[in-house]
Amino acid sequence: MRHVRDFAVTVLALAALGVAAGTLWSYLAPRPPYVVTERGPVLADASTQALIAADGWFAVVTGALGLACGAAGYLLSRRGRPLAVVLGLAAGGLLAGYLTTVVGGALNLGAVSVAAAGRDVPAVAGPLKLTAQGVLVAWPMLAAGAFAVLEGVAAYRDSPLRRPFGGHDPYGPISSYDISGGDR
């Protein structure tokens, strides 16, 4: 039952962070320029970098939070239920990434001044959305990866393999030998 609780708490905490991340992403990411025509909104400048910049800001925001969540999850799970926390980081990271896209697309906090190259028609700020869907996995991958790296470092630090020969040096202290290999 504690495993289920730890999993659920991790997922819910990351979901709440996903809402905050969506707000931050909406504030930081630029909006692509659109022109309203009879057919509806059309991308005003096909060479705009705003679409790529929005994906980049999404990766930065969710990646940084993924690393922070992985480290926090590791520190909080030292009591003995790391599997539930790792699974919660993975599932919660996916949910948080999705919530980041939904909230970031719904809010309009970023810069509203846009420019379209070579257009006389006024451009309007378009919706914020992802064009590279692969960045959705930045949060869960970095969270689980950070957890795994920290767990690996701690396991190696406590491992008997780190100290071969049972922790004893078979050659004795180095000060009793000459550099050339002979005794003093």
Coordinates of C-alpha atoms in Angstrom, one line a residue, residues 9-165:
V9 CA 2.0 11.3 -4.6
T10 CA 4.9 11.4 -7.1
V11 CA 2.5 11.5 -10.1
L12 CA 0.3 14.2 -8.5
A13 CA 3.3 16.4 -7.5
L14 CA 4.6 16.3 -11.0
A15 CA 1.2 17.0 -12.4
A16 CA 1.0 20.2 -10.3
L17 CA 4.5 21.1 -11.5
G18 CA 3.3 20.6 -15.1
V19 CA 0.7 23.3 -14.6
A20 CA 3.4 25.7 -13.3
A21 CA 5.7 24.6 -16.2
G22 CA 3.0 25.4 -18.7
T23 CA 2.7 28.9 -17.3
L24 CA 6.4 29.4 -17.4
W25 CA 6.6 28.0 -21.0
S26 CA 3.8 30.3 -22.1
Y27 CA 5.7 33.3 -20.6
L28 CA 9.1 32.4 -22.2
A29 CA 8.3 31.0 -25.6
P30 CA 7.7 33.4 -28.6
R31 CA 4.5 33.2 -30.6
P32 CA 4.7 32.5 -34.3
P33 CA 3.2 35.2 -36.6
Y34 CA -0.1 34.4 -38.2
V35 CA -2.2 36.4 -40.7
V36 CA -5.9 36.1 -40.6
T37 CA -7.4 35.4 -44.1
E38 CA -10.7 34.3 -45.5
R39 CA -9.6 30.7 -45.1
G40 CA -8.6 31.3 -41.4
P41 CA -5.3 31.9 -39.8
V42 CA -2.2 31.1 -41.9
L43 CA 1.4 31.2 -40.8
A44 CA 2.6 34.6 -42.0
D45 CA 6.3 33.7 -42.3
A46 CA 7.3 30.2 -43.3
S47 CA 10.9 31.0 -42.3
T48 CA 10.0 32.0 -38.7
Q49 CA 12.1 30.6 -36.0
A50 CA 9.4 31.0 -33.4
L51 CA 8.2 27.4 -33.9
I52 CA 11.6 26.0 -33.2
A53 CA 12.2 28.4 -30.3
A54 CA 8.9 27.3 -28.7
D55 CA 10.1 23.7 -28.8
G56 CA 13.4 24.7 -27.4
W57 CA 11.9 26.6 -24.5
F58 CA 9.7 23.6 -23.8
A59 CA 12.7 21.3 -23.7
V60 CA 14.6 23.7 -21.4
V61 CA 11.7 24.2 -19.0
T62 CA 10.7 20.5 -18.8
G63 CA 14.3 19.2 -18.9
A64 CA 15.3 21.4 -16.0
L65 CA 12.3 20.4 -14.0
G66 CA 12.9 16.7 -14.9
L67 CA 16.4 16.9 -13.5
A68 CA 15.2 18.6 -10.3
C69 CA 12.4 16.1 -9.9
G70 CA 14.8 13.2 -10.4
A71 CA 17.2 14.5 -7.7
A72 CA 14.3 15.3 -5.3
G73 CA 12.7 11.9 -5.9
Y74 CA 16.0 10.2 -5.1
L75 CA 16.6 12.2 -1.9
L76 CA 13.0 11.6 -0.7
S77 CA 13.0 7.9 -1.6
R78 CA 16.1 7.0 0.5
R79 CA 13.8 5.4 3.0
G80 CA 13.4 2.3 0.9
R81 CA 10.8 2.4 -1.8
P82 CA 12.7 3.7 -4.9
L83 CA 10.8 1.6 -7.5
A84 CA 7.5 3.3 -6.8
V85 CA 9.2 6.7 -7.0
V86 CA 11.0 5.9 -10.3
L87 CA 7.7 4.7 -11.8
G88 CA 6.0 7.8 -10.5
L89 CA 8.7 10.0 -12.0
A90 CA 8.2 8.3 -15.4
A91 CA 4.4 8.4 -15.4
G92 CA 4.2 11.7 -13.7
G93 CA 6.7 13.2 -16.1
L94 CA 4.6 12.1 -19.1
L95 CA 1.5 13.6 -17.5
A96 CA 3.4 16.8 -16.5
G97 CA 4.7 17.2 -20.1
Y98 CA 1.2 16.9 -21.5
L99 CA -0.2 19.3 -18.9
T100 CA 2.6 21.7 -19.8
T101 CA 1.5 21.7 -23.5
V102 CA -2.2 22.2 -22.6
V103 CA -1.6 25.0 -20.1
G104 CA 1.1 26.7 -22.1
G105 CA -1.2 26.6 -25.2
A106 CA -4.2 27.9 -23.3
L107 CA -2.4 30.9 -21.7
N108 CA -1.0 33.8 -23.6
L109 CA 1.6 35.3 -21.4
G110 CA 4.5 35.6 -23.9
A111 CA 5.4 38.4 -26.2
V112 CA 2.5 39.5 -28.3
S113 CA 4.5 41.6 -30.7
V114 CA 5.3 39.6 -33.8
A115 CA 6.7 40.5 -37.1
A116 CA 6.3 38.8 -40.5
A117 CA 9.1 39.2 -43.0
G118 CA 8.1 40.9 -46.2
R119 CA 4.4 41.3 -45.3
D120 CA 2.3 44.4 -45.4
V121 CA -0.6 42.7 -43.7
P122 CA -0.5 43.0 -39.9
A123 CA 0.5 39.8 -38.2
V124 CA -1.1 38.4 -35.0
A125 CA 0.5 36.2 -32.4
G126 CA -0.4 32.6 -33.1
P127 CA -1.1 29.8 -30.6
L128 CA 1.7 28.2 -28.7
K129 CA 2.1 24.5 -29.6
L130 CA 4.8 21.9 -30.1
T131 CA 6.0 21.0 -33.5
A132 CA 8.6 18.5 -32.3
Q133 CA 6.6 15.9 -30.3
G134 CA 9.7 14.2 -29.2
V135 CA 10.4 16.9 -26.5
L136 CA 7.4 15.6 -24.6
V137 CA 9.6 12.9 -23.2
A138 CA 12.3 15.3 -21.9
W139 CA 10.7 15.5 -18.4
P140 CA 10.3 11.7 -17.7
M141 CA 13.6 10.7 -19.3
L142 CA 15.7 13.3 -17.4
A143 CA 13.8 12.6 -14.1
A144 CA 14.4 8.9 -14.3
G145 CA 17.9 9.3 -15.7
A146 CA 18.9 11.7 -12.8
F147 CA 17.4 9.2 -10.3
A148 CA 19.4 6.3 -11.9
V149 CA 22.7 8.2 -12.0
L150 CA 22.3 9.2 -8.3
E151 CA 21.4 5.7 -7.4
G152 CA 24.3 4.3 -9.3
V153 CA 26.8 6.7 -7.7
A154 CA 25.5 5.8 -4.2
A155 CA 25.6 2.1 -5.0
Y156 CA 29.1 2.3 -6.2
R157 CA 30.2 4.3 -3.2
D158 CA 28.8 1.6 -0.9
S159 CA 30.0 -1.3 -3.1
P160 CA 32.7 -3.8 -1.9
L161 CA 33.9 -3.8 -5.5
R162 CA 35.2 -0.3 -5.0
R163 CA 37.6 -1.7 -2.4
P164 CA 39.2 -4.8 -3.9
F165 CA 40.9 -7.3 -1.6

